[in-house]
Amino acid sequence: MFNAKAYSAASATSLLAHTPIKRRDPTPHDVQIEILFCGICHSDLHAVRNEWSSVMPTVYPIVPGHEIVGRVAKVGSAVTKFKAGDLVGVGCLVDSDRTCPNCQKGLENFCPHMTLTFNSPDKHGTAPVTYGGYSDSIVVDERFVLRIPSNLKLPGAAPLLCAGITTYSPLHRAGVTEGKKVGIVGLGGLGHMGVKLARAFGAHVVVFTTSPGKKEDAIRLGANEVVVSRNADEMKKHAFSFDFILDTVSAQHDIDQYIQLLGLGGNLTLVGGVTKPQSLSSFGLIFGNRSVSGSNIGGLAETQEMLDFCGKHNITADVEVIPIQKVNEAYERMLKSDVKYRFSIDMASLKSE
Ligand SMILES: [Zn+2]
Ligand SMILES: [Zn+2]
């Protein structure tokens, strides 16, 4: 084992602070990564504050972070995919059983025995649970390490590992391509990635927002049109016209008004986790053979496909780079949606701790 620097929280009410942690020495199939940037995902905050205790109770101390990019420092003797110096990424998963039907289909993200990047039991016994990317290093099996295209700027590439795949997977599965009309509901960390990706797939992209002030920025990000969802007349103009709508809003909202905008056989996919049940009218679905679905990140192969797609189209997240010492402040700002559109932690700032 070796010592690593990290930021962790000691309890649901503690601030994140510098803590030394242990990492395992690379086993034959492991890659040791020097972390350069880690994005801040809203689920980091939920986990730190134990807000999802009913489904995933947090074990303390917690080191969050699952939008990791870095450089390979060292590889185990049997590693074939990577060598020291390669630019790599790690997303929400660091292991799975590799044998269940979902793993065999490349859907490790639905493996019943998957190991999440943080707060999952640590199979290697280095610590009670896995520690994530708010750290200067991480050791991960090569199967769960992804290649980052060399043309992508690293601070903005980090959020692709969660926000990128969360939006890419449903757009891709829906067959979004040139000539399709696609709606993106909400323009935050997920929504702004949805806009960039849908546009790169060639779709006509319409952004729905509650804030008229976001219009200009939505267009800059690639939207063809922007609709203020509180304006019923503007909404009506788009009735029965969408092939696909990606709903990224994680607060309670009216889903029915978007279902009304789907065309025949259209689908609305939810990716924002709303904790309370939401109502929807069955008639909205019946009249039009419409459907509502959910989507949860993506498997390893699809995540690599997304990264390669982003490399080809030069897509990264819009980020505000912060030193790790500002992470607690960043959490408070994220709660107020005061960030365009994702925070990315510069891990060089850990060196001074
Ligand atoms: Zn995430
Ligand atoms: Zn499995």
Short mmCIF file of N, CA and C in Angstrom, two decimals, residues 32-114:
data_model
loop_
_atom_site.label_atom_id
_atom_site.label_comp_id
_atom_site.label_asym_id
_atom_site.label_seq_id
_atom_site.Cartn_x
_atom_site.Cartn_y
_atom_site.Cartn_z
N GLN A 32 -2.22 2.35 -12.04
CA GLN A 32 -2.13 3.42 -11.04
C GLN A 32 -2.14 4.76 -11.76
N ILE A 33 -3.08 5.60 -11.38
CA ILE A 33 -3.31 6.86 -12.10
C ILE A 33 -2.98 8.05 -11.21
N GLU A 34 -2.24 8.99 -11.78
CA GLU A 34 -2.07 10.29 -11.11
C GLU A 34 -3.25 11.14 -11.54
N ILE A 35 -4.13 11.50 -10.60
CA ILE A 35 -5.34 12.26 -10.95
C ILE A 35 -4.97 13.72 -11.20
N LEU A 36 -5.42 14.23 -12.36
CA LEU A 36 -5.14 15.63 -12.71
C LEU A 36 -6.36 16.51 -12.46
N PHE A 37 -7.55 16.04 -12.85
CA PHE A 37 -8.78 16.80 -12.61
C PHE A 37 -9.89 15.85 -12.20
N CYS A 38 -10.81 16.34 -11.36
CA CYS A 38 -12.00 15.57 -11.02
C CYS A 38 -13.19 16.52 -11.02
N GLY A 39 -14.21 16.17 -11.78
CA GLY A 39 -15.42 16.98 -11.82
C GLY A 39 -16.22 16.80 -10.53
N ILE A 40 -17.05 17.80 -10.23
CA ILE A 40 -17.96 17.69 -9.07
C ILE A 40 -19.36 17.40 -9.59
N CYS A 41 -19.86 16.22 -9.22
CA CYS A 41 -21.19 15.78 -9.64
C CYS A 41 -22.13 16.00 -8.46
N HIS A 42 -23.40 16.29 -8.77
CA HIS A 42 -24.36 16.51 -7.69
C HIS A 42 -24.45 15.29 -6.77
N SER A 43 -24.22 14.09 -7.31
CA SER A 43 -24.33 12.90 -6.46
C SER A 43 -23.18 12.82 -5.44
N ASP A 44 -22.08 13.52 -5.69
CA ASP A 44 -21.01 13.61 -4.68
C ASP A 44 -21.60 14.25 -3.41
N LEU A 45 -22.32 15.34 -3.63
CA LEU A 45 -22.90 16.08 -2.50
C LEU A 45 -23.96 15.24 -1.78
N HIS A 46 -24.82 14.56 -2.57
CA HIS A 46 -25.83 13.69 -1.94
C HIS A 46 -25.16 12.64 -1.06
N ALA A 47 -24.08 12.04 -1.55
CA ALA A 47 -23.40 10.99 -0.80
C ALA A 47 -22.70 11.56 0.43
N VAL A 48 -22.01 12.67 0.28
CA VAL A 48 -21.30 13.29 1.41
C VAL A 48 -22.27 13.60 2.54
N ARG A 49 -23.47 14.08 2.18
CA ARG A 49 -24.45 14.46 3.21
C ARG A 49 -25.43 13.33 3.54
N ASN A 50 -25.14 12.15 3.03
CA ASN A 50 -25.95 10.94 3.30
C ASN A 50 -27.44 11.16 2.96
N GLU A 51 -27.68 11.86 1.85
CA GLU A 51 -29.06 12.19 1.48
C GLU A 51 -29.75 11.03 0.77
N TRP A 52 -28.98 10.04 0.35
CA TRP A 52 -29.58 8.86 -0.28
C TRP A 52 -29.46 7.66 0.67
N SER A 53 -29.57 7.92 1.99
CA SER A 53 -29.31 6.87 2.98
C SER A 53 -30.25 5.67 2.82
N SER A 54 -31.45 5.89 2.29
CA SER A 54 -32.39 4.76 2.17
C SER A 54 -31.92 3.75 1.12
N VAL A 55 -31.21 4.20 0.08
CA VAL A 55 -30.72 3.27 -0.94
C VAL A 55 -29.23 2.99 -0.85
N MET A 56 -28.45 4.03 -0.54
CA MET A 56 -26.99 3.86 -0.48
C MET A 56 -26.45 4.59 0.74
N PRO A 57 -26.58 4.01 1.94
CA PRO A 57 -26.07 4.73 3.12
C PRO A 57 -24.57 4.98 3.01
N THR A 58 -24.15 6.15 3.41
CA THR A 58 -22.74 6.53 3.30
C THR A 58 -21.93 5.97 4.46
N VAL A 59 -20.76 5.41 4.11
CA VAL A 59 -19.80 4.96 5.12
C VAL A 59 -18.74 6.07 5.23
N TYR A 60 -18.48 6.52 6.46
CA TYR A 60 -17.52 7.61 6.66
C TYR A 60 -16.19 7.07 7.15
N PRO A 61 -15.06 7.69 6.82
CA PRO A 61 -14.99 8.89 5.98
C PRO A 61 -15.28 8.57 4.51
N ILE A 62 -15.81 9.56 3.80
CA ILE A 62 -16.09 9.38 2.38
C ILE A 62 -15.17 10.29 1.57
N VAL A 63 -14.57 9.68 0.52
CA VAL A 63 -13.81 10.46 -0.47
C VAL A 63 -14.63 10.38 -1.75
N PRO A 64 -15.37 11.43 -2.11
CA PRO A 64 -16.21 11.36 -3.31
C PRO A 64 -15.41 11.58 -4.60
N GLY A 65 -16.13 11.64 -5.73
CA GLY A 65 -15.49 11.95 -7.02
C GLY A 65 -15.51 10.79 -7.99
N HIS A 66 -16.29 10.94 -9.07
CA HIS A 66 -16.30 9.89 -10.10
C HIS A 66 -16.26 10.46 -11.52
N GLU A 67 -15.63 11.62 -11.62
CA GLU A 67 -15.39 12.21 -12.95
C GLU A 67 -13.90 12.50 -13.03
N ILE A 68 -13.14 11.41 -13.19
CA ILE A 68 -11.69 11.46 -12.98
C ILE A 68 -10.94 11.43 -14.31
N VAL A 69 -10.00 12.37 -14.48
CA VAL A 69 -9.05 12.23 -15.58
C VAL A 69 -7.63 12.37 -15.03
N GLY A 70 -6.72 11.67 -15.64
CA GLY A 70 -5.36 11.72 -15.16
C GLY A 70 -4.41 11.02 -16.10
N ARG A 71 -3.21 10.79 -15.58
CA ARG A 71 -2.14 10.20 -16.38
C ARG A 71 -1.71 8.90 -15.70
N VAL A 72 -1.47 7.89 -16.51
CA VAL A 72 -1.03 6.61 -15.96
C VAL A 72 0.37 6.78 -15.37
N ALA A 73 0.50 6.41 -14.08
CA ALA A 73 1.80 6.53 -13.40
C ALA A 73 2.56 5.21 -13.49
N LYS A 74 1.79 4.11 -13.42
CA LYS A 74 2.41 2.79 -13.29
C LYS A 74 1.39 1.75 -13.72
N VAL A 75 1.81 0.65 -14.31
CA VAL A 75 0.85 -0.42 -14.62
C VAL A 75 1.33 -1.75 -14.04
N GLY A 76 0.37 -2.64 -13.74
CA GLY A 76 0.70 -3.99 -13.28
C GLY A 76 1.29 -4.82 -14.41
N SER A 77 1.89 -5.96 -14.04
CA SER A 77 2.67 -6.77 -15.01
C SER A 77 1.81 -7.33 -16.14
N ALA A 78 0.49 -7.51 -15.93
CA ALA A 78 -0.34 -8.13 -16.97
C ALA A 78 -1.17 -7.12 -17.76
N VAL A 79 -0.97 -5.83 -17.49
CA VAL A 79 -1.77 -4.80 -18.18
C VAL A 79 -1.33 -4.68 -19.64
N THR A 80 -2.33 -4.72 -20.54
CA THR A 80 -1.99 -4.64 -21.97
C THR A 80 -2.53 -3.37 -22.62
N LYS A 81 -3.59 -2.79 -22.03
CA LYS A 81 -4.25 -1.66 -22.69
C LYS A 81 -3.55 -0.32 -22.48
N PHE A 82 -2.78 -0.19 -21.42
CA PHE A 82 -2.23 1.13 -21.06
C PHE A 82 -0.76 1.03 -20.69
N LYS A 83 -0.09 2.19 -20.83
CA LYS A 83 1.31 2.27 -20.37
C LYS A 83 1.50 3.60 -19.64
N ALA A 84 2.57 3.71 -18.91
CA ALA A 84 2.83 4.95 -18.16
C ALA A 84 2.80 6.13 -19.12
N GLY A 85 2.14 7.23 -18.68
CA GLY A 85 2.07 8.44 -19.49
C GLY A 85 0.76 8.61 -20.24
N ASP A 86 -0.01 7.53 -20.43
CA ASP A 86 -1.28 7.62 -21.17
C ASP A 86 -2.28 8.50 -20.41
N LEU A 87 -3.11 9.22 -21.18
CA LEU A 87 -4.19 10.01 -20.59
C LEU A 87 -5.41 9.12 -20.44
N VAL A 88 -5.92 9.03 -19.23
CA VAL A 88 -7.02 8.09 -18.97
C VAL A 88 -8.10 8.72 -18.10
N GLY A 89 -9.24 8.03 -18.07
CA GLY A 89 -10.35 8.48 -17.24
C GLY A 89 -10.96 7.33 -16.47
N VAL A 90 -11.61 7.67 -15.37
CA VAL A 90 -12.38 6.69 -14.58
C VAL A 90 -13.72 7.35 -14.24
N GLY A 91 -14.80 6.60 -14.47
CA GLY A 91 -16.13 7.12 -14.21
C GLY A 91 -16.72 6.58 -12.93
N CYS A 92 -18.00 6.21 -12.98
CA CYS A 92 -18.74 5.84 -11.76
C CYS A 92 -18.42 4.44 -11.25
N LEU A 93 -17.82 3.58 -12.09
CA LEU A 93 -17.57 2.19 -11.69
C LEU A 93 -16.10 1.86 -11.71
N VAL A 94 -15.63 1.04 -10.76
CA VAL A 94 -14.25 0.56 -10.80
C VAL A 94 -14.17 -0.96 -10.87
N ASP A 95 -15.33 -1.64 -10.78
CA ASP A 95 -15.30 -3.10 -10.91
C ASP A 95 -16.73 -3.63 -11.02
N SER A 96 -16.84 -4.91 -11.45
CA SER A 96 -18.14 -5.59 -11.47
C SER A 96 -17.81 -7.08 -11.43
N ASP A 97 -18.84 -7.95 -11.42
CA ASP A 97 -18.53 -9.39 -11.34
C ASP A 97 -18.07 -9.96 -12.69
N ARG A 98 -18.34 -9.23 -13.77
CA ARG A 98 -17.89 -9.58 -15.14
C ARG A 98 -18.58 -10.82 -15.72
N THR A 99 -19.45 -11.49 -14.94
CA THR A 99 -20.01 -12.76 -15.41
C THR A 99 -21.53 -12.74 -15.54
N CYS A 100 -22.21 -11.79 -14.90
CA CYS A 100 -23.68 -11.79 -14.92
C CYS A 100 -24.17 -11.41 -16.33
N PRO A 101 -25.45 -11.68 -16.63
CA PRO A 101 -25.96 -11.37 -17.97
C PRO A 101 -25.76 -9.90 -18.37
N ASN A 102 -25.89 -8.99 -17.41
CA ASN A 102 -25.72 -7.57 -17.76
C ASN A 102 -24.26 -7.26 -18.13
N CYS A 103 -23.33 -7.81 -17.35
CA CYS A 103 -21.90 -7.62 -17.67
C CYS A 103 -21.59 -8.20 -19.05
N GLN A 104 -22.17 -9.36 -19.33
CA GLN A 104 -21.88 -10.00 -20.62
C GLN A 104 -22.41 -9.18 -21.79
N LYS A 105 -23.44 -8.37 -21.52
CA LYS A 105 -23.96 -7.48 -22.58
C LYS A 105 -23.24 -6.13 -22.59
N GLY A 106 -22.22 -5.99 -21.77
CA GLY A 106 -21.51 -4.71 -21.71
C GLY A 106 -22.25 -3.67 -20.90
N LEU A 107 -23.17 -4.12 -20.07
CA LEU A 107 -23.93 -3.19 -19.22
C LEU A 107 -23.49 -3.35 -17.76
N GLU A 108 -22.19 -3.16 -17.55
CA GLU A 108 -21.63 -3.29 -16.20
C GLU A 108 -22.31 -2.32 -15.24
N ASN A 109 -22.88 -1.24 -15.80
CA ASN A 109 -23.56 -0.25 -14.96
C ASN A 109 -24.84 -0.80 -14.32
N PHE A 110 -25.27 -1.99 -14.75
CA PHE A 110 -26.42 -2.64 -14.12
C PHE A 110 -26.05 -3.97 -13.47
N CYS A 111 -24.76 -4.18 -13.26
CA CYS A 111 -24.32 -5.40 -12.60
C CYS A 111 -24.77 -5.37 -11.14
N PRO A 112 -25.41 -6.46 -10.65
CA PRO A 112 -25.82 -6.44 -9.25
C PRO A 112 -24.64 -6.43 -8.28
N HIS A 113 -23.45 -6.76 -8.78
CA HIS A 113 -22.26 -6.79 -7.91
C HIS A 113 -21.22 -5.76 -8.31
N MET A 114 -21.69 -4.66 -8.86
CA MET A 114 -20.69 -3.67 -9.29
C MET A 114 -20.06 -2.95 -8.09
#
